[in-house]
């Protein structure tokens, strides 16, 4: 047995012989020149400088030449005098290239005084042609100007001279790479054959080294000897699609993105003339729209190439968005507007969701994508995980409703044509998936760029090699149709990115504006639709589409996450504000148009003023006058409920009643009694009067600050060690009752201090509410500090539930040591509007209007409030923040407690429209008014359906689209009750296409459903 084993096992000396042979071949045509550079720091013209006295650069332990960050310039110089031979191998007539890799914000390469190449942080590698035909004694001077990045030290990483033959012929370096590819194949699939390779390498006639023709012939004989392996390698085909990841903004502004896109697209079109095999895919309708409007000729060429099948539009969304922090409706609209644009301009919708770089993917994405006509989901981002390796390269990703989408973890982006890397990737792909053919995405990326001429030439050369997989350009969709075939393993969870956990919190202003825009867009569409239905006025479709697109653009995966330079946010703020302005105008005009049709009952009091209160939620809500209009009370009605998506009119009169507070440290109503600690400003008790229990196990709403530094990805990543670095306790400056009004006297204001930052927090307990609101006004000045609000609870639960787009997800709350590795990595997790910790009989939800980062334990909910990163924006989050979060204790679990509704109510206020007598009287005679004083426009008649949109149909102004989702993971029955005489036509998908209805109003758990709605009277009369 022993001897048989040792006979079959590849001997270590086989490997050594192979490596030595490969190295020796490489040394004949390749030379490391990293240690020959001279440098000079000042920004003189390189031509003027006498380089000889300048010192030779030292290499660091990585063999890099490094210098300091902050935009520091460093010039490099090296003169090459071409020798006759390398290690005896004659070089005359070979092509000489210099392969360079740098880490620099700006790179310029000059050969004999002529600039031949430019690059940057993303375009960081080049193979520079120094001589097309090397000759003895030829002198070539290379000068490089590099500028270090602002945030990181610069480096000249690698520099190597490479002599190559005509690509139709072989040379020692090329054969060395072929042997290395073959070795890597055998190591994985046929290790017992390594001895054969070693033996073959022994036949190289090294004694002929100084006779190039003869030596090359001996290499050819070696290749012939190894030809038997060729069919093994040729079983595999590496499919290629040119790619250029282009961030819409990041370390540059959107303005520069347009230029980068233009440059990239022109480069691809030019290369396609010389390399007709080149196919290229690119996402982002927002980008194509800019090109269409500003570079129509370029756009026409792209359209032509799309028609010809050489250019593939992918993506399926308006941009490549952040996908944890935006609403389900926003994802639906990314898809709707993205797909409509592609259909209109390129003749078809996209079937591939192309999201290589977003920072994690919510669990409802498969359902949303499938409803948008998308068949495949592709990313590569999970290879950035810091803790576990994602187990599948190709899988079915299943949403909680059961929808599945075929999904692929693609090859990394931003790669070139590197045969060794591609071969290793191929073997790994085959080992993991059992499939032979991977997809490779050559092309410089992040800042655009795409494939280079050099990449395409190398690809052509390797296409001819018998010792390399076939290379074939294709399209992403063709590849996926061919490869993503069942049966595939199923992934039944979110795709959590174990990295970039700070992006739930960084640049809080962007998160707040996103939430504001989303809720205003919802109300603008809702009330505009209702106004159209009620009054027949025209629907502001164009304006709303513009407002949506501005918000959707800002949801890009480096804007909303807060990971861009400062100027990006200055620009983004203008777009948020413009979207907000459009929506506010639409809402106001729509509500006024409706109000003018309301026939009011006579006032019961001479001084009374009329108000109409609108409820944007699809369930009945309670109106407490004083919460909305301080100093007024309702004079005509005891009934204060506002019907679902409806309104009620009230007559109100001034109220001079002032309630005295007995104890300025306590808040109390019929549900809760809340006590504030006079020393700390923390909550020392929240007592649930109905359920007769204390909610807190230790002081609540403690502010905990920690040092949060030491990660290269500063804006993106929370320091994993932050919990070990608590900062000094918070200092309580004062506690006072504040802004006392007639009814709203249940407010206690606590002012506290962390470092140089002031936290003003108002505890607010409203009448008829078991939600304790905490309103914040924070002047935040800290750098590299994270601050969290903590609620220790008298609850014990092994998991917490978090809101995600159109759903909820459970994640472990067990102690870290008791979690599996994947759960351990989830030490900071995203939520949309709420998180909840519930045991069997009791639970507590924390609601928030724009905070998304949480970490929960079995008996504690902790909400991340602010960070202070310095890269890429040194001033990120410095300044004043206003936001609200709330604690909601409840019996049973979050479903019974209607936490989803409570969170919506925190976010979507009732709308109060005041009416003056003049308006009421002058507008139109009463007999023309037809709306009653109270009305409900849309009632879905289900406790677990949440309306996410009511809008005019994109294509038919007589029709409206109603979208809702089931929010409890239980079935629901959808039946529409409306005072507007509305009719359900049929279900739709997200693209508003007709869907068969077999469900008869039954909505399955977690389903997102859209319906076509029309008004009986309108369609009957044809008006
Ligand atoms: Zn990106």
XYZ file of C-alpha atoms in Angstrom, residues 486-859:
374
model
C -31.453 23.828 -12.435
C -31.016 22.080 -10.155
C -29.271 24.744 -8.101
C -28.862 25.023 -4.341
C -31.305 27.362 -2.619
C -30.386 30.351 -0.440
C -33.350 31.242 1.731
C -32.149 34.397 3.496
C -30.987 37.949 2.885
C -27.543 38.461 1.330
C -25.890 40.233 4.237
C -22.538 41.822 3.400
C -20.104 41.154 6.236
C -18.424 44.519 5.742
C -19.364 48.201 5.404
C -21.633 48.086 8.479
C -21.053 51.789 9.073
C -22.993 52.657 5.924
C -26.293 52.160 7.779
C -25.350 55.289 9.750
C -22.680 57.415 8.013
C -23.849 60.721 6.503
C -27.101 60.697 8.431
C -28.311 63.700 6.420
C -28.575 61.508 3.320
C -30.588 58.861 5.135
C -32.954 61.483 6.482
C -33.480 63.122 3.117
C -34.058 59.752 1.512
C -36.744 58.881 4.038
C -38.354 62.299 3.677
C -38.369 62.012 -0.105
C -39.805 58.497 -0.040
C -42.696 59.505 2.194
C -43.370 62.701 0.269
C -43.363 60.815 -3.014
C -45.871 58.365 -1.557
C -48.178 61.155 -0.406
C -47.737 63.211 -3.570
C -48.798 60.304 -5.787
C -51.568 59.266 -3.443
C -53.176 62.671 -3.054
C -52.618 63.618 -6.705
C -54.396 60.406 -7.744
C -57.254 61.073 -5.359
C -57.527 64.678 -6.538
C -57.659 63.438 -10.128
C -60.366 60.921 -9.257
C -62.371 63.443 -7.233
C -62.070 66.534 -9.411
C -60.941 65.263 -12.812
C -57.892 67.536 -12.707
C -54.893 66.314 -14.639
C -52.352 64.126 -12.900
C -48.800 65.627 -12.683
C -47.154 62.519 -14.071
C -44.031 64.161 -15.558
C -43.332 66.156 -12.406
C -43.659 63.080 -10.228
C -41.447 61.011 -12.490
C -38.811 63.751 -12.268
C -39.115 63.807 -8.479
C -38.795 60.026 -8.321
C -35.757 59.929 -10.591
C -33.934 62.506 -8.487
C -34.465 60.397 -5.376
C -33.644 57.142 -7.154
C -30.382 58.614 -8.407
C -29.341 59.638 -4.904
C -29.976 56.086 -3.731
C -26.812 55.121 -5.621
C -24.527 52.767 -3.670
C -21.965 55.425 -2.773
C -24.322 58.359 -2.189
C -27.021 57.090 0.198
C -24.472 54.939 2.106
C -22.492 58.136 2.765
C -19.238 56.887 1.263
C -18.418 59.722 -1.139
C -16.415 62.956 -1.006
C -18.063 66.079 0.447
C -18.956 67.758 -2.853
C -21.037 64.741 -3.894
C -23.372 65.419 -0.978
C -23.575 69.132 -1.719
C -24.819 68.162 -5.188
C -27.070 65.399 -3.877
C -28.718 67.771 -1.400
C -29.905 69.955 -4.261
C -31.522 66.951 -5.906
C -33.213 65.830 -2.689
C -34.511 69.351 -2.167
C -35.807 69.615 -5.709
C -37.613 66.292 -5.357
C -39.045 67.490 -2.069
C -40.149 70.806 -3.578
C -41.994 69.079 -6.415
C -43.739 66.705 -4.008
C -44.717 69.415 -1.534
C -46.293 71.452 -4.305
C -48.200 68.450 -5.664
C -49.431 67.497 -2.189
C -50.584 71.006 -1.381
C -52.368 71.540 -4.690
C -53.993 68.117 -4.555
C -55.274 68.508 -1.006
C -56.619 71.987 -1.743
C -58.411 70.670 -4.826
C -60.079 67.956 -2.759
C -60.908 70.275 0.113
C -62.712 72.656 -2.218
C -65.229 69.914 -2.929
C -66.116 69.289 0.708
C -69.504 70.504 1.818
C -69.047 71.627 5.408
C -71.658 71.490 8.118
C -72.398 74.867 9.717
C -69.979 75.896 12.493
C -71.172 75.275 16.015
C -69.239 78.199 17.409
C -68.835 81.766 16.214
C -65.035 81.784 16.537
C -64.560 78.333 15.046
C -62.202 77.610 12.187
C -62.483 74.638 9.912
C -59.728 72.149 9.287
C -59.652 69.037 7.164
C -57.399 66.272 8.459
C -56.141 63.762 5.918
C -54.942 60.299 6.803
C -52.305 58.930 4.374
C -52.408 55.437 5.925
C -54.696 52.615 4.867
C -56.106 52.162 8.374
C -58.117 54.352 10.701
C -56.002 56.766 12.750
C -56.720 58.940 15.708
C -56.328 62.729 15.563
C -55.263 64.569 18.685
C -55.731 68.215 17.823
C -53.114 69.542 20.206
C -50.414 67.297 18.791
C -50.770 68.964 15.444
C -52.039 72.439 16.238
C -50.886 73.710 19.578
C -53.380 75.938 21.402
C -56.511 74.705 19.628
C -59.209 72.204 20.458
C -61.998 70.527 18.569
C -65.359 72.088 19.349
C -67.899 70.131 17.368
C -67.130 66.463 17.714
C -66.220 63.804 20.199
C -65.186 61.497 17.397
C -61.520 61.988 16.481
C -60.760 59.067 14.188
C -59.814 59.674 10.571
C -60.827 56.889 8.175
C -58.319 54.900 6.107
C -56.859 56.977 3.231
C -59.528 59.513 3.969
C -60.292 62.694 5.808
C -62.506 64.241 8.414
C -63.423 67.892 8.859
C -63.376 69.531 12.246
C -64.343 72.884 13.647
C -61.720 74.041 16.121
C -61.535 76.908 18.606
C -58.663 78.355 20.661
C -57.936 76.484 23.831
C -56.544 78.305 26.819
C -56.458 75.407 29.217
C -52.994 74.813 30.698
C -52.273 71.555 32.411
C -49.840 71.733 35.295
C -47.250 69.042 35.624
C -47.166 67.503 39.059
C -43.689 66.063 38.769
C -41.296 67.334 36.153
C -39.463 63.988 36.040
C -42.493 61.914 35.078
C -44.664 61.421 32.028
C -47.880 59.500 32.319
C -50.957 58.640 30.302
C -53.460 55.791 30.402
C -50.886 53.335 28.985
C -47.468 54.215 30.316
C -45.761 55.851 33.249
C -42.266 57.036 32.425
C -39.709 58.258 34.969
C -36.564 60.208 34.128
C -33.402 59.889 36.220
C -32.555 63.400 37.516
C -28.821 62.678 37.574
C -28.320 61.143 34.134
C -31.348 62.045 32.040
C -31.792 58.340 31.293
C -35.150 56.618 31.576
C -35.151 55.008 35.014
C -38.515 53.367 34.448
C -41.108 52.706 31.773
C -44.078 51.068 33.449
C -46.761 49.487 31.263
C -49.977 50.235 33.150
C -52.198 47.970 31.072
C -49.968 44.915 31.301
C -48.690 45.842 34.762
C -45.021 45.362 34.145
C -41.774 47.254 34.096
C -40.277 47.409 30.609
C -36.672 48.349 31.435
C -34.182 46.080 33.205
C -31.634 48.905 33.587
C -31.641 52.615 32.734
C -33.012 53.143 29.231
C -31.977 55.521 26.481
C -28.457 55.567 27.842
C -26.154 57.168 25.315
C -23.032 55.063 24.835
C -20.051 56.446 22.956
C -17.112 54.414 21.687
C -13.925 55.073 19.797
C -14.512 54.003 16.175
C -11.283 54.228 14.206
C -8.612 52.148 12.648
C -10.331 50.809 9.557
C -9.048 51.715 6.129
C -12.648 51.908 4.853
C -13.421 54.727 7.249
C -16.881 55.889 6.126
C -17.874 52.315 5.358
C -16.744 50.243 8.311
C -17.393 50.390 12.021
C -14.288 49.387 13.948
C -14.981 45.725 14.864
C -13.274 46.379 18.206
C -15.371 49.424 19.069
C -17.110 47.784 22.041
C -13.749 47.452 23.790
C -13.167 51.193 23.505
C -15.912 52.973 25.501
C -15.455 56.687 25.980
C -16.163 58.719 29.118
C -19.706 58.626 30.471
C -22.151 61.136 29.129
C -22.488 64.347 31.112
C -26.044 65.481 31.897
C -26.275 69.275 31.690
C -29.940 69.975 32.440
C -33.453 68.570 32.566
C -36.455 70.781 31.998
C -40.017 70.728 30.840
C -40.236 72.466 27.542
C -42.519 73.902 24.886
C -45.502 73.485 27.108
C -48.776 73.906 25.265
C -52.395 73.386 26.161
C -52.427 69.623 25.883
C -48.903 68.786 24.900
C -47.404 69.171 28.289
C -46.057 65.663 28.363
C -42.585 66.705 27.326
C -39.340 66.560 29.240
C -36.186 67.919 27.687
C -32.798 66.499 28.637
C -29.570 68.145 27.516
C -26.426 66.036 27.641
C -22.867 66.275 26.407
C -20.450 63.847 24.762
C -17.044 65.401 24.080
C -17.745 68.621 22.208
C -21.209 67.499 21.127
C -24.555 68.455 22.636
C -27.516 66.092 22.760
C -30.863 67.744 23.315
C -33.515 65.052 23.633
C -37.218 65.544 24.260
C -39.167 62.703 25.841
C -42.713 62.942 24.519
C -45.671 60.814 25.590
C -48.815 61.716 23.712
C -52.418 61.178 24.712
C -53.925 57.871 23.628
C -50.531 56.468 22.720
C -48.305 53.765 24.129
C -45.359 55.036 22.087
C -42.738 57.057 23.950
C -41.117 59.345 21.395
C -37.593 60.664 21.802
C -37.008 63.720 19.648
C -33.392 64.615 19.029
C -31.533 67.768 18.209
C -27.860 66.959 18.271
C -24.905 69.194 17.553
C -22.386 66.528 16.573
C -18.702 67.441 16.530
C -16.889 64.159 17.259
C -14.471 62.429 14.880
C -14.024 58.667 14.940
C -16.654 58.205 17.616
C -19.787 56.066 17.353
C -22.735 56.756 19.637
C -25.605 54.395 20.385
C -28.841 54.629 22.370
C -29.426 51.527 24.451
C -32.631 50.022 25.867
C -32.029 47.160 28.354
C -35.315 45.248 28.597
C -37.127 42.831 30.907
C -37.473 40.466 27.953
C -35.498 37.434 26.868
C -35.555 36.393 23.223
C -33.096 34.504 21.033
C -33.792 36.589 17.989
C -34.835 40.099 17.119
C -37.033 41.095 14.187
C -36.117 43.972 11.887
C -38.082 45.714 9.195
C -36.711 45.231 5.674
C -38.134 46.564 2.410
C -41.705 45.146 2.191
C -41.155 42.703 5.017
C -39.439 41.735 8.229
C -36.476 39.519 9.006
C -35.367 37.672 12.123
C -31.731 37.735 13.135
C -30.033 36.137 16.120
C -29.792 38.082 19.353
C -27.899 35.332 21.199
C -24.564 36.060 22.832
C -21.845 36.167 20.187
C -20.199 33.006 21.512
C -23.414 31.027 21.020
C -23.932 32.120 17.432
C -22.731 30.387 14.289
C -20.047 32.254 12.315
C -22.546 33.825 9.943
C -24.619 35.128 12.849
C -21.466 36.317 14.588
C -20.625 38.466 11.591
C -23.994 40.202 11.975
C -22.895 42.325 14.913
C -24.421 45.429 13.350
C -27.450 44.997 11.116
C -29.724 47.193 8.997
C -33.416 47.880 9.493
C -35.788 50.224 7.746
C -38.257 51.671 10.247
C -38.213 49.432 13.303
C -36.644 46.593 15.280
C -38.415 44.416 17.807
C -37.527 42.065 20.606
C -40.452 39.912 21.700
C -40.765 36.882 23.935
C -44.000 34.866 23.960
C -46.201 37.249 25.878
C -44.523 40.617 25.686
C -42.256 42.665 23.487
C -40.716 46.029 22.792
C -40.267 47.734 19.428
C -37.910 50.601 18.707
C -39.153 52.810 15.874
C -37.099 55.350 13.991
C -37.641 57.973 11.331
C -34.194 57.694 9.695
C -31.776 55.594 11.755
C -30.942 52.176 10.350
C -28.095 50.537 12.321
C -28.955 48.185 15.198
C -27.328 45.596 17.411
C -29.562 43.546 19.676
C -28.979 41.133 22.503
C -31.417 38.729 24.140
C -32.540 41.460 26.534
